[in-house]
Coordinates of C-alpha atoms in Angstrom, one line a residue:
M52 CA 0.2 0.0 0.1
P53 CA 1.4 3.4 -0.7
S54 CA 2.3 5.8 1.8
D55 CA -0.2 8.2 2.8
P56 CA 1.1 12.2 1.9
V57 CA 2.3 13.6 5.0
T58 CA 0.1 17.0 5.9
P59 CA 1.6 19.7 8.3
A60 CA -0.9 18.6 10.8
Q61 CA 1.0 14.9 10.4
E62 CA 4.2 16.7 11.0
H63 CA 3.0 18.8 13.7
F64 CA 1.7 15.2 15.2
W65 CA 5.0 13.9 15.1
T66 CA 6.8 16.5 16.5
G67 CA 4.3 17.1 19.4
L68 CA 4.7 13.4 19.9
R69 CA 8.6 13.5 20.4
V70 CA 8.1 16.5 22.9
A71 CA 5.5 14.6 25.0
A72 CA 7.7 11.0 25.2
S73 CA 10.8 13.3 25.8
G74 CA 12.6 11.9 22.3
S75 CA 10.8 10.0 19.8
L76 CA 8.1 7.8 19.1
P77 CA 7.1 5.9 22.4
G78 CA 9.1 2.7 23.1
L79 CA 7.4 -1.0 21.9
D80 CA 8.3 -1.4 25.8
E81 CA 6.4 1.2 27.1
L82 CA 3.2 0.8 25.1
L83 CA 3.3 -3.3 26.1
A84 CA 3.6 -2.5 30.1
G85 CA 0.4 -0.1 29.2
A86 CA -1.6 -2.8 26.6
Y87 CA -4.7 -4.4 27.9
V88 CA -7.0 -6.4 25.4
V89 CA -10.3 -6.8 26.2
S90 CA -13.1 -8.8 24.4
L91 CA -16.6 -6.6 24.6
P92 CA -20.0 -8.5 24.0
M93 CA -22.3 -6.7 21.4
R94 CA -26.1 -6.5 21.6
V95 CA -26.9 -7.3 18.2
K96 CA -24.4 -8.2 15.1
F97 CA -22.9 -5.2 13.8
R98 CA -20.0 -5.3 10.9
G99 CA -20.8 -9.2 11.1
I100 CA -19.3 -9.4 14.4
L101 CA -21.0 -10.3 18.4
H102 CA -17.9 -9.3 20.2
R103 CA -15.8 -6.3 19.9
E104 CA -12.3 -6.7 20.4
A105 CA -9.7 -3.8 21.6
L106 CA -6.3 -3.2 22.5
L107 CA -6.1 -0.1 25.1
L108 CA -2.9 1.8 26.2
K109 CA -2.2 3.4 29.2
G110 CA -0.3 6.8 28.4
P111 CA 1.0 9.2 30.8
L112 CA -1.8 11.9 29.4
G113 CA -4.5 9.5 29.4
W114 CA -6.2 6.4 27.6
G115 CA -5.7 5.7 24.0
E116 CA -8.0 2.8 22.1
F117 CA -5.9 0.6 19.2
C118 CA -8.9 -1.8 17.6
P119 CA -8.5 -1.8 13.7
F120 CA -11.0 -4.3 12.2
P121 CA -8.8 -7.9 12.2
E122 CA -8.9 -7.4 8.0
Y123 CA -6.7 -4.4 8.1
A124 CA -3.4 -4.5 7.1
D125 CA -0.5 -3.1 9.4
A126 CA 0.3 -0.3 7.2
E127 CA -3.5 0.8 7.3
A128 CA -3.6 -0.2 10.9
S129 CA -0.7 1.9 11.8
R130 CA -3.2 5.3 11.2
W131 CA -5.0 3.5 14.5
L132 CA -1.9 3.3 16.3
A133 CA -0.8 7.0 15.7
A134 CA -4.2 7.8 17.2
A135 CA -4.0 6.0 20.2
I136 CA -0.5 7.3 20.8
E137 CA -2.1 10.7 20.2
A138 CA -4.6 10.6 22.8
G139 CA -2.3 8.9 25.6
W140 CA 0.9 10.9 25.0
L141 CA 0.3 14.2 23.3
G142 CA -3.4 14.9 24.5
F143 CA -6.4 16.5 22.5
P144 CA -6.5 20.0 21.3
E145 CA -8.4 22.4 23.0
P146 CA -12.2 22.3 22.7
L147 CA -14.6 25.0 21.1
R148 CA -17.8 23.3 22.4
E149 CA -18.9 21.1 25.5
A150 CA -21.4 19.3 24.3
I151 CA -21.7 17.2 20.8
P152 CA -25.0 16.0 19.5
V153 CA -25.2 12.5 18.3
N154 CA -27.4 10.5 15.9
A155 CA -29.0 6.9 17.0
T156 CA -27.4 4.0 15.3
V157 CA -29.7 1.3 13.7
P158 CA -28.2 -1.9 12.5
A159 CA -29.3 -4.3 9.7
V160 CA -31.8 -5.3 12.0
P161 CA -35.4 -6.4 11.1
A162 CA -38.0 -3.7 11.0
G163 CA -39.6 -5.2 14.0
R164 CA -36.9 -4.7 16.6
V165 CA -36.4 -0.8 15.4
P166 CA -38.0 0.4 18.6
E167 CA -35.7 -1.8 20.7
I168 CA -32.6 -0.4 19.6
L169 CA -34.0 2.9 19.3
A170 CA -35.0 2.8 22.7
R171 CA -31.3 2.6 24.0
F172 CA -30.5 5.5 22.5
G173 CA -33.5 8.0 24.5
R174 CA -34.5 10.9 22.9
V175 CA -32.4 11.8 19.4
D176 CA -33.0 14.3 16.6
A177 CA -31.0 12.2 14.1
V178 CA -30.7 8.4 13.2
K179 CA -28.4 6.6 11.0
V180 CA -29.6 3.3 9.4
K181 CA -27.5 0.6 8.1
V182 CA -28.5 -0.6 4.8
A183 CA -27.4 -2.9 1.4
E184 CA -26.5 -5.3 4.0
R185 CA -25.4 -8.5 2.1
G186 CA -27.9 -10.9 1.8
Q187 CA -30.8 -8.5 2.5
S188 CA -33.3 -6.4 -0.3
L189 CA -34.5 -2.9 -1.0
E190 CA -37.9 -4.4 1.0
D191 CA -35.9 -5.1 4.4
D192 CA -34.1 -1.7 3.8
A193 CA -37.6 0.6 3.0
A194 CA -39.3 -1.2 5.8
R195 CA -36.1 -0.5 8.5
V196 CA -36.2 3.2 7.5
A197 CA -39.9 3.4 7.8
A198 CA -40.1 1.6 11.2
V199 CA -37.6 4.2 12.4
R200 CA -39.9 7.5 10.4
A201 CA -42.8 6.0 12.9
A202 CA -40.7 6.2 15.6
F203 CA -39.1 9.8 15.5
P204 CA -41.4 11.6 13.1
E205 CA -39.2 14.8 13.1
A206 CA -35.7 13.0 13.3
A207 CA -33.2 13.7 10.7
I208 CA -32.4 10.3 8.8
R209 CA -29.4 9.3 7.3
V210 CA -28.8 5.8 5.6
D211 CA -25.2 4.4 5.5
A212 CA -25.0 1.6 2.4
N213 CA -20.8 0.8 3.8
G214 CA -20.4 0.8 -0.2
G215 CA -22.9 -2.3 -0.8
W216 CA -24.7 -0.7 -4.2
D217 CA -23.8 -0.3 -7.3
V218 CA -24.6 3.0 -9.2
A219 CA -27.8 1.8 -10.3
E220 CA -28.8 0.4 -7.2
A221 CA -27.9 2.8 -5.5
V222 CA -30.0 5.6 -7.3
E223 CA -33.1 2.9 -7.3
A224 CA -32.7 2.4 -3.6
L225 CA -32.1 6.3 -2.7
T226 CA -35.4 7.6 -4.8
R227 CA -37.3 4.8 -3.1
L228 CA -35.6 5.8 0.4
A229 CA -36.1 9.4 -0.1
V230 CA -39.8 9.2 0.4
V231 CA -39.5 9.2 4.3
G232 CA -37.1 12.1 3.9
L233 CA -33.2 11.4 3.9
E234 CA -30.6 14.0 5.4
Y235 CA -28.0 11.7 3.4
A236 CA -26.7 9.0 2.1
E237 CA -23.3 7.8 3.2
Q238 CA -21.0 5.5 0.9
P239 CA -23.7 4.2 -1.3
V240 CA -21.4 3.0 -3.4
P241 CA -17.8 1.9 -3.1
D242 CA -15.3 4.2 -5.6
I243 CA -15.0 7.7 -5.9
A244 CA -16.5 7.7 -9.5
G245 CA -19.6 5.7 -8.6
L246 CA -20.3 8.5 -5.8
A247 CA -19.7 11.4 -8.3
E248 CA -22.4 9.5 -10.8
V249 CA -24.9 8.8 -8.0
R250 CA -24.6 12.4 -6.9
R251 CA -25.4 13.7 -11.0
R252 CA -28.3 11.0 -11.0
L253 CA -29.9 12.0 -8.2
R254 CA -29.5 15.8 -8.5
A255 CA -30.7 15.5 -12.4
A256 CA -33.6 13.6 -11.2
G257 CA -34.7 16.3 -8.6
T258 CA -33.9 13.8 -5.7
P259 CA -33.4 15.7 -2.5
V260 CA -30.5 13.1 -1.0
L261 CA -27.1 14.5 -0.1
I262 CA -24.2 12.0 -0.7
A263 CA -22.0 11.4 2.0
A264 CA -18.4 9.6 1.5
D265 CA -16.9 7.5 4.3
E266 CA -14.8 5.0 3.1
S267 CA -13.5 7.2 0.4
V268 CA -12.0 9.0 2.7
R269 CA -10.8 7.2 5.5
K270 CA -9.0 4.0 2.9
E271 CA -8.0 6.1 0.4
D272 CA -4.3 6.9 -0.2
D273 CA -5.2 10.5 -0.4
P274 CA -8.1 11.3 1.7
L275 CA -8.8 14.9 0.3
K276 CA -9.3 12.6 -3.5
V277 CA -12.9 12.7 -3.2
A278 CA -13.6 16.5 -2.4
R279 CA -11.4 17.0 -5.3
A280 CA -13.4 14.8 -7.7
G281 CA -16.7 16.8 -6.5
A282 CA -18.3 13.2 -5.2
A283 CA -19.8 14.4 -2.2
D284 CA -21.5 16.8 -0.5
L285 CA -19.8 16.2 3.1
I286 CA -17.4 14.1 4.4
V287 CA -17.6 11.5 7.5
V288 CA -14.1 11.7 9.5
K289 CA -13.2 8.9 12.3
V290 CA -10.2 9.8 14.5
A291 CA -8.4 6.2 14.5
P292 CA -8.6 5.6 10.5
L293 CA -7.2 8.8 9.7
G294 CA -4.3 8.8 12.2
G295 CA -5.4 11.0 15.0
V296 CA -7.4 14.1 15.9
R297 CA -5.0 16.6 14.6
R298 CA -4.5 15.1 11.4
A299 CA -8.2 14.5 10.8
L300 CA -9.0 18.6 11.6
D301 CA -6.4 19.2 9.1
I302 CA -8.2 16.8 6.4
V303 CA -11.3 18.5 6.9
A304 CA -9.8 22.1 6.6
Q305 CA -8.6 21.0 3.3
A306 CA -11.5 19.2 2.0
G307 CA -13.5 22.2 2.3
L308 CA -16.4 20.2 2.8
P309 CA -19.1 20.1 6.1
A310 CA -17.9 17.2 8.2
V311 CA -19.9 14.4 10.1
V312 CA -17.5 12.8 13.2
S313 CA -18.4 9.2 13.4
S314 CA -16.8 6.1 15.5
A315 CA -15.4 2.6 14.4
L316 CA -18.0 0.8 17.2
D317 CA -15.2 2.0 19.9
T318 CA -15.2 1.4 23.6
S319 CA -15.8 4.4 25.6
V320 CA -12.2 5.3 25.1
G321 CA -12.0 5.6 21.0
I322 CA -15.0 7.6 21.5
R323 CA -13.4 10.3 23.7
A324 CA -11.4 11.2 21.0
G325 CA -14.0 11.2 18.3
L326 CA -15.9 13.8 20.9
A327 CA -12.2 16.0 20.6
L328 CA -12.4 16.1 17.1
A329 CA -16.1 16.9 17.4
A330 CA -15.1 19.5 19.7
A331 CA -12.4 21.0 18.2
L332 CA -14.0 21.5 14.5
P333 CA -14.5 25.0 13.4
D334 CA -18.0 24.3 12.7
L335 CA -20.1 21.2 13.6
P336 CA -23.7 21.2 11.2
Y337 CA -24.4 17.6 11.5
A338 CA -25.0 15.5 14.3
C339 CA -21.9 13.0 15.1
G340 CA -22.1 9.1 15.1
L341 CA -20.7 8.9 18.4
G342 CA -23.0 7.1 20.3
T343 CA -22.2 3.7 19.4
V344 CA -21.4 2.3 22.9
S345 CA -25.1 1.8 22.9
L346 CA -24.5 -1.0 20.8
L347 CA -22.4 -2.9 23.2
A348 CA -23.2 -5.1 26.1
A349 CA -20.0 -4.0 28.1
D350 CA -17.5 -1.2 28.2
V351 CA -14.2 -0.5 29.8
T352 CA -15.4 2.4 31.9
R353 CA -18.6 2.1 34.6
D354 CA -19.0 5.9 33.4
S355 CA -19.9 5.2 29.5
L356 CA -20.0 8.0 26.8
V357 CA -23.8 7.5 25.5
P358 CA -26.3 10.0 24.4
D359 CA -28.2 11.9 27.1
D360 CA -31.1 14.0 25.7
G361 CA -29.4 13.8 22.2
A362 CA -25.6 15.0 22.9
I363 CA -22.5 13.6 25.0
R364 CA -21.2 16.2 26.9
L365 CA -17.0 16.3 26.7
R366 CA -15.2 14.8 29.7
D367 CA -12.1 12.5 30.3
V368 CA -12.7 8.6 30.3
A369 CA -10.2 6.3 32.4
A370 CA -10.7 2.4 31.7
D371 CA -11.7 0.6 34.8
P372 CA -9.0 -2.1 36.1
E373 CA -12.1 -4.4 37.5
L374 CA -13.7 -4.2 33.9
L375 CA -10.5 -4.4 32.0
A376 CA -10.1 -7.7 34.1
Q377 CA -13.6 -9.1 33.8
H378 CA -13.5 -8.2 29.9
A379 CA -10.0 -9.8 29.4
A380 CA -9.9 -11.3 25.7
A381 CA -8.6 -15.4 25.5
P382 CA -4.9 -16.0 26.0
E383 CA -4.7 -16.7 22.2
R384 CA -6.2 -13.4 21.2
R385 CA -4.2 -11.2 23.5
D386 CA -1.1 -12.6 21.9
W387 CA -2.7 -11.9 18.3
W388 CA -3.1 -8.5 19.4
L389 CA 0.4 -7.8 21.2
D390 CA 2.1 -9.4 18.1
R391 CA 0.1 -6.9 16.1
L392 CA 1.0 -4.3 18.3
R393 CA 4.5 -4.9 17.6
R394 CA 4.6 -5.2 13.7
V395 CA 2.4 -1.9 13.8
H396 CA 4.8 -0.2 16.1
A397 CA 7.6 -1.4 13.5
V398 CA 5.7 0.4 10.5
L399 CA 5.5 4.0 12.9
A400 CA 9.0 3.5 14.0
A401 CA 9.8 3.9 10.2
R402 CA 7.9 6.5 9.2
D403 CA 9.4 8.3 12.7
R404 CA 12.6 7.9 11.3
S405 CA 11.8 9.3 8.0
L406 CA 10.5 12.4 9.4
S407 CA 13.2 13.1 11.6

């Protein structure tokens, strides 16, 4: 995989990291000394999993979370480790706001389960609905979205396809789903050219659905490519896949598009980093996708970062030793994550040397 372009914010990150660590990137032994691997049960299947594994790092300034999905290669996972180190060793930028509006998230469940899922979020002003799930149909999606609209007549509804449609399917689906009123559609197709074509066709037909890019920002070698192509009306940014709060802020500034801050199915430690990004953005026009701790049946803190009256108030989070022990991953999974940490740290160390 080609290296990411080095932005001013990334250079600033490494400079600040050296200062915070009194020399350079924290050593592997330092990371391992404060590493904890957990496996948290989920309330519903999400992204095909029923347990969320994460490696938590205790740094001098707080906790960081390293939890790239298992299929991600080490080069891509290195951004997630950079974000975890930023949280624990460098800290976050000064916030501009103390309360972050968040949306509820409805996985690709049968329509009959929608009220049960939404009940966990309390009052919200926006709901994100997963669609285009493999093995399901447009009828399933339409029923799920209709159930959300019935439960929240006034809420903004956005759908997330995770690139599951082709262009023709996306246009057909979004034209149909737009009947209930959609705020935007997140990553309806996998590639940037397809996003641009879906956006063009919807506009030509007068279908009022904005297009948001997620994977086309965080999984591209150049996260600004989607903005230059005019392929989206807004971008979805996640701290861990982009390499930290400061790098995400830089990407949003360069893209020049409205941004929605979202999570990658994090524990409250990871959500804290997402809140730091949302709190530091100059503008926050959309509710953020940071309410996903509600999808977990357990957490690493007793004061979970979950929505209250449609928002999460900014506060620091510390992992609880008893919960870390209670939800410790099986020995073989712990070894897997620690081996991954060693490999990915080597990737970051090589990057650190190249920027020295």
